[in-house]
mmCIF file of C-alpha atoms in Angstrom:
data_model
loop_
_atom_site.group_PDB
_atom_site.id
_atom_site.type_symbol
_atom_site.label_atom_id
_atom_site.label_comp_id
_atom_site.label_asym_id
_atom_site.label_seq_id
_atom_site.Cartn_x
_atom_site.Cartn_y
_atom_site.Cartn_z
ATOM 1 C CA UNK U 1 -24.592 3.514 62.741
ATOM 2 C CA UNK U 2 -28.010 2.619 61.623
ATOM 3 C CA UNK U 3 -28.085 3.672 57.696
ATOM 4 C CA UNK U 4 -30.326 2.358 55.142
ATOM 5 C CA UNK U 5 -28.266 0.386 52.661
ATOM 6 C CA UNK U 6 -29.812 -2.646 50.519
ATOM 7 C CA UNK U 7 -28.580 -5.868 50.741
ATOM 8 C CA UNK U 8 -29.142 -7.721 47.429
ATOM 9 C CA UNK U 9 -27.288 -10.831 48.951
ATOM 10 C CA UNK U 10 -26.124 -12.475 51.886
ATOM 11 C CA UNK U 11 -24.564 -15.731 53.405
ATOM 12 C CA UNK U 12 -22.275 -16.539 55.757
ATOM 13 C CA UNK U 13 -19.296 -15.271 53.968
ATOM 14 C CA UNK U 14 -20.020 -12.287 51.845
ATOM 15 C CA UNK U 15 -22.806 -9.714 51.113
ATOM 16 C CA UNK U 16 -23.457 -7.912 47.928
ATOM 17 C CA UNK U 17 -24.986 -4.762 48.152
ATOM 18 C CA UNK U 18 -26.534 -1.387 46.095
ATOM 19 C CA UNK U 19 -24.547 1.399 47.003
ATOM 20 C CA UNK U 20 -26.553 4.629 46.728
ATOM 21 C CA UNK U 21 -24.846 7.674 45.291
ATOM 22 C CA UNK U 22 -23.418 10.064 47.670
ATOM 23 C CA UNK U 23 -22.363 7.638 50.397
ATOM 24 C CA UNK U 24 -18.920 7.384 50.936
ATOM 25 C CA UNK U 25 -17.849 3.543 51.365
ATOM 26 C CA UNK U 26 -15.378 3.880 54.189
ATOM 27 C CA UNK U 27 -13.789 6.308 56.712
ATOM 28 C CA UNK U 28 -11.199 8.307 56.159
ATOM 29 C CA UNK U 29 -9.489 11.295 58.022
ATOM 30 C CA UNK U 30 -11.360 14.082 58.246
ATOM 31 C CA UNK U 31 -14.867 11.712 57.632
ATOM 32 C CA UNK U 32 -15.316 8.757 60.156
ATOM 33 C CA UNK U 33 -18.867 8.749 60.269
ATOM 34 C CA UNK U 34 -21.980 8.261 57.643
ATOM 35 C CA UNK U 35 -20.257 5.934 55.448
ATOM 36 C CA UNK U 36 -21.116 2.085 53.599
ATOM 37 C CA UNK U 37 -18.529 0.570 56.190
ATOM 38 C CA UNK U 38 -20.374 2.440 59.778
ATOM 39 C CA UNK U 39 -23.385 0.526 57.643
ATOM 40 C CA UNK U 40 -22.676 -2.637 57.219
ATOM 41 C CA UNK U 41 -20.609 -3.065 60.837
ATOM 42 C CA UNK U 42 -24.065 -2.022 62.328
ATOM 43 C CA UNK U 43 -26.131 -4.045 60.269
ATOM 44 C CA UNK U 44 -23.680 -7.487 60.626
ATOM 45 C CA UNK U 45 -22.917 -6.779 64.139
ATOM 46 C CA UNK U 46 -19.520 -6.244 63.472
ATOM 47 C CA UNK U 47 -19.215 -9.414 61.246
ATOM 48 C CA UNK U 48 -16.894 -8.051 58.359
ATOM 49 C CA UNK U 49 -13.246 -9.662 57.419
ATOM 50 C CA UNK U 50 -10.373 -7.901 59.280
ATOM 51 C CA UNK U 51 -7.662 -7.886 56.257
ATOM 52 C CA UNK U 52 -8.315 -4.109 55.939
ATOM 53 C CA UNK U 53 -7.978 -3.187 59.195
ATOM 54 C CA UNK U 54 -10.790 -1.261 61.502
ATOM 55 C CA UNK U 55 -10.664 1.748 58.863
ATOM 56 C CA UNK U 56 -12.058 -0.464 55.808
ATOM 57 C CA UNK U 57 -13.214 -4.034 57.516
ATOM 58 C CA UNK U 58 -15.005 -6.306 54.718
ATOM 59 C CA UNK U 59 -13.968 -4.091 51.717
ATOM 60 C CA UNK U 60 -12.862 -5.632 48.515
ATOM 61 C CA UNK U 61 -13.392 -2.818 45.956
ATOM 62 C CA UNK U 62 -14.714 0.398 46.030
ATOM 63 C CA UNK U 63 -16.965 2.916 43.996
ATOM 64 C CA UNK U 64 -16.494 6.441 44.451
ATOM 65 C CA UNK U 65 -18.712 8.549 46.629
ATOM 66 C CA UNK U 66 -21.149 9.229 43.753
ATOM 67 C CA UNK U 67 -20.985 6.132 41.901
ATOM 68 C CA UNK U 68 -24.122 3.788 42.893
ATOM 69 C CA UNK U 69 -24.272 0.541 42.406
ATOM 70 C CA UNK U 70 -23.431 -2.903 43.214
ATOM 71 C CA UNK U 71 -20.194 -3.842 45.476
ATOM 72 C CA UNK U 72 -19.144 -6.982 47.088
ATOM 73 C CA UNK U 73 -18.002 -7.179 50.557
ATOM 74 C CA UNK U 74 -16.503 -9.688 52.574
ATOM 75 C CA UNK U 75 -17.380 -11.050 56.018
ATOM 76 C CA UNK U 76 -14.473 -13.253 56.982
ATOM 77 C CA UNK U 77 -11.038 -13.492 56.173
ATOM 78 C CA UNK U 78 -10.767 -16.646 54.027
ATOM 79 C CA UNK U 79 -13.494 -14.909 51.745
ATOM 80 C CA UNK U 80 -11.765 -11.857 51.800
ATOM 81 C CA UNK U 81 -8.578 -13.214 50.603
ATOM 82 C CA UNK U 82 -10.040 -15.431 48.025
ATOM 83 C CA UNK U 83 -11.980 -12.363 46.195
ATOM 84 C CA UNK U 84 -9.184 -10.234 46.667
ATOM 85 C CA UNK U 85 -7.467 -12.848 44.628
ATOM 86 C CA UNK U 86 -10.022 -13.036 42.119
ATOM 87 C CA UNK U 87 -10.124 -9.075 41.958
ATOM 88 C CA UNK U 88 -6.634 -9.020 41.259
ATOM 89 C CA UNK U 89 -6.355 -11.508 37.965
ATOM 90 C CA UNK U 90 -9.622 -9.823 36.677
ATOM 91 C CA UNK U 91 -11.454 -12.621 37.547
ATOM 92 C CA UNK U 92 -14.424 -10.476 39.149
ATOM 93 C CA UNK U 93 -16.635 -9.138 36.444
ATOM 94 C CA UNK U 94 -18.452 -5.525 36.670
ATOM 95 C CA UNK U 95 -19.985 -3.751 34.408
ATOM 96 C CA UNK U 96 -21.078 -0.182 34.469
ATOM 97 C CA UNK U 97 -23.563 2.147 32.839
ATOM 98 C CA UNK U 98 -23.046 5.968 32.276
ATOM 99 C CA UNK U 99 -24.256 8.919 30.742
ATOM 100 C CA UNK U 100 -21.844 11.323 28.766
ATOM 101 C CA UNK U 101 -21.530 14.212 27.585
ATOM 102 C CA UNK U 102 -21.196 14.463 23.230
ATOM 103 C CA UNK U 103 -23.298 11.899 20.583
ATOM 104 C CA UNK U 104 -20.357 9.045 20.252
ATOM 105 C CA UNK U 105 -19.646 8.660 16.878
ATOM 106 C CA UNK U 106 -18.009 4.610 17.336
ATOM 107 C CA UNK U 107 -20.632 1.999 18.685
ATOM 108 C CA UNK U 108 -17.962 0.290 20.948
ATOM 109 C CA UNK U 109 -14.314 0.747 21.366
ATOM 110 C CA UNK U 110 -11.545 0.242 23.950
ATOM 111 C CA UNK U 111 -9.370 2.887 25.811
ATOM 112 C CA UNK U 112 -5.996 1.589 26.602
ATOM 113 C CA UNK U 113 -4.055 4.573 28.526
ATOM 114 C CA UNK U 114 -2.240 4.447 31.595
ATOM 115 C CA UNK U 115 -3.787 6.203 35.160
ATOM 116 C CA UNK U 116 -1.764 8.126 37.728
ATOM 117 C CA UNK U 117 -2.055 10.938 39.571
ATOM 118 C CA UNK U 118 -2.031 13.980 37.959
ATOM 119 C CA UNK U 119 0.917 16.401 37.947
ATOM 120 C CA UNK U 120 -0.086 19.418 39.137
ATOM 121 C CA UNK U 121 -3.568 18.687 41.200
ATOM 122 C CA UNK U 122 -3.462 15.975 43.533
ATOM 123 C CA UNK U 123 -7.055 15.169 43.533
ATOM 124 C CA UNK U 124 -7.435 14.264 40.645
ATOM 125 C CA UNK U 125 -6.026 11.419 38.128
ATOM 126 C CA UNK U 126 -5.209 11.429 34.698
ATOM 127 C CA UNK U 127 -3.759 9.836 31.472
ATOM 128 C CA UNK U 128 0.278 9.758 32.187
ATOM 129 C CA UNK U 129 3.439 8.127 30.610
ATOM 130 C CA UNK U 130 4.057 6.605 33.659
ATOM 131 C CA UNK U 131 0.777 5.354 35.133
ATOM 132 C CA UNK U 132 -0.307 1.897 35.825
ATOM 133 C CA UNK U 133 -1.806 -0.178 33.349
ATOM 134 C CA UNK U 134 -5.536 0.394 32.870
ATOM 135 C CA UNK U 135 -8.108 -0.635 30.223
ATOM 136 C CA UNK U 136 -11.868 0.241 29.673
ATOM 137 C CA UNK U 137 -13.586 -1.100 26.859
ATOM 138 C CA UNK U 138 -17.245 0.565 26.252
ATOM 139 C CA UNK U 139 -20.304 0.381 23.774
ATOM 140 C CA UNK U 140 -23.361 2.134 23.061
ATOM 141 C CA UNK U 141 -26.350 1.605 24.661
ATOM 142 C CA UNK U 142 -28.624 4.620 22.987
ATOM 143 C CA UNK U 143 -27.234 7.918 21.369
ATOM 144 C CA UNK U 144 -29.296 11.143 21.871
ATOM 145 C CA UNK U 145 -28.612 15.009 20.428
ATOM 146 C CA UNK U 146 -26.171 15.826 22.972
ATOM 147 C CA UNK U 147 -25.790 12.659 25.123
ATOM 148 C CA UNK U 148 -24.408 9.152 24.769
ATOM 149 C CA UNK U 149 -25.370 6.100 27.352
ATOM 150 C CA UNK U 150 -22.932 3.708 27.601
ATOM 151 C CA UNK U 151 -22.386 0.160 29.011
ATOM 152 C CA UNK U 152 -18.674 -0.360 30.079
ATOM 153 C CA UNK U 153 -16.669 -3.097 31.211
ATOM 154 C CA UNK U 154 -13.490 -2.629 33.746
ATOM 155 C CA UNK U 155 -10.422 -4.694 32.587
ATOM 156 C CA UNK U 156 -8.515 -3.080 35.649
ATOM 157 C CA UNK U 157 -9.629 -1.095 38.779
ATOM 158 C CA UNK U 158 -7.623 2.330 39.104
ATOM 159 C CA UNK U 159 -8.798 5.308 41.042
ATOM 160 C CA UNK U 160 -11.590 6.725 38.820
ATOM 161 C CA UNK U 161 -10.617 4.860 36.090
ATOM 162 C CA UNK U 162 -13.788 5.150 34.253
ATOM 163 C CA UNK U 163 -14.082 8.751 34.707
ATOM 164 C CA UNK U 164 -10.875 9.707 33.573
ATOM 165 C CA UNK U 165 -10.804 7.603 30.157
ATOM 166 C CA UNK U 166 -13.961 8.693 29.375
ATOM 167 C CA UNK U 167 -12.667 12.532 29.732
ATOM 168 C CA UNK U 168 -9.681 11.510 28.176
ATOM 169 C CA UNK U 169 -11.367 10.613 24.797
ATOM 170 C CA UNK U 170 -13.578 13.897 25.106
ATOM 171 C CA UNK U 171 -16.925 12.283 26.197
ATOM 172 C CA UNK U 172 -16.802 13.479 30.227
ATOM 173 C CA UNK U 173 -19.529 11.724 32.526
ATOM 174 C CA UNK U 174 -22.321 14.160 32.951
ATOM 175 C CA UNK U 175 -22.338 15.695 36.606
ATOM 176 C CA UNK U 176 -18.635 15.191 37.020
ATOM 177 C CA UNK U 177 -17.167 17.928 38.117
ATOM 178 C CA UNK U 178 -13.998 16.907 38.378
ATOM 179 C CA UNK U 179 -13.199 15.536 35.259
ATOM 180 C CA UNK U 180 -15.811 17.540 33.277
ATOM 181 C CA UNK U 181 -17.999 20.095 33.154
ATOM 182 C CA UNK U 182 -19.094 22.062 36.220
ATOM 183 C CA UNK U 183 -22.280 23.059 35.166
ATOM 184 C CA UNK U 184 -24.985 20.502 33.242
ATOM 185 C CA UNK U 185 -28.398 21.180 32.559
ATOM 186 C CA UNK U 186 -30.268 18.782 34.626
ATOM 187 C CA UNK U 187 -28.274 20.219 37.475
ATOM 188 C CA UNK U 188 -27.048 16.725 38.780
ATOM 189 C CA UNK U 189 -24.306 16.878 40.858
ATOM 190 C CA UNK U 190 -21.677 13.748 40.650
ATOM 191 C CA UNK U 191 -20.969 11.794 37.587
ATOM 192 C CA UNK U 192 -23.625 9.584 36.329
ATOM 193 C CA UNK U 193 -22.446 6.263 36.705
ATOM 194 C CA UNK U 194 -23.666 3.155 38.262
ATOM 195 C CA UNK U 195 -22.093 -0.429 38.716
ATOM 196 C CA UNK U 196 -24.750 -2.317 37.153
ATOM 197 C CA UNK U 197 -23.587 -5.911 37.203
ATOM 198 C CA UNK U 198 -20.932 -7.823 38.948
ATOM 199 C CA UNK U 199 -19.918 -11.655 38.859
ATOM 200 C CA UNK U 200 -17.549 -14.072 40.312
ATOM 201 C CA UNK U 201 -17.506 -17.188 41.159
ATOM 202 C CA UNK U 202 -18.323 -17.509 45.033
ATOM 203 C CA UNK U 203 -15.026 -17.938 47.236
ATOM 204 C CA UNK U 204 -16.695 -20.558 49.351
ATOM 205 C CA UNK U 205 -19.085 -22.201 47.506
ATOM 206 C CA UNK U 206 -17.514 -22.517 44.067
ATOM 207 C CA UNK U 207 -20.429 -21.357 42.320
ATOM 208 C CA UNK U 208 -20.998 -18.594 39.505
ATOM 209 C CA UNK U 209 -22.712 -15.347 40.984
ATOM 210 C CA UNK U 210 -24.271 -13.133 38.864
ATOM 211 C CA UNK U 211 -26.170 -9.717 40.199
ATOM 212 C CA UNK U 212 -27.695 -7.035 37.763
#
């Protein structure tokens, strides 16, 4: 589908896109249209890797629907395999920015808490004893009276990780109706979370790539 998506960088092996808030990354049951994959298939004339099949071509990692920001996609299978391997070994560095509820006292910290499916609500993830290892580090950029602007680094990439971890320590993301408050004074819908930086070694050219 012809959907306007900002391409930050592109070569014959991969592309880095700036996903807008509100756009689902790939088709899923009940939602086969108006996704980032639909947009990229149109933009690149079908030229995406086939590793994840016809539903998720080119998708190496995901962002939630209402999380905006940088996403790397693979345009062929060789690039996809190498990027996926780099993701698993934590060689792809991802920096996020978020506005959270509450004025955080600490200047920085590390949240080390396992994440798994919520025991009662299947739509949610939660910090659970038998969950998967998950680490998020954070630092304060600016404090406001009732809010804090944070820079966050993902060591692991669990589903909803940043959202779950920040809610767990008592600072849910503004606009996050699933893990925080239903309403906020800014009338923002969806979490104020942005993937602002991504850094990785190019899978073919072996060059360090940094995008902000």
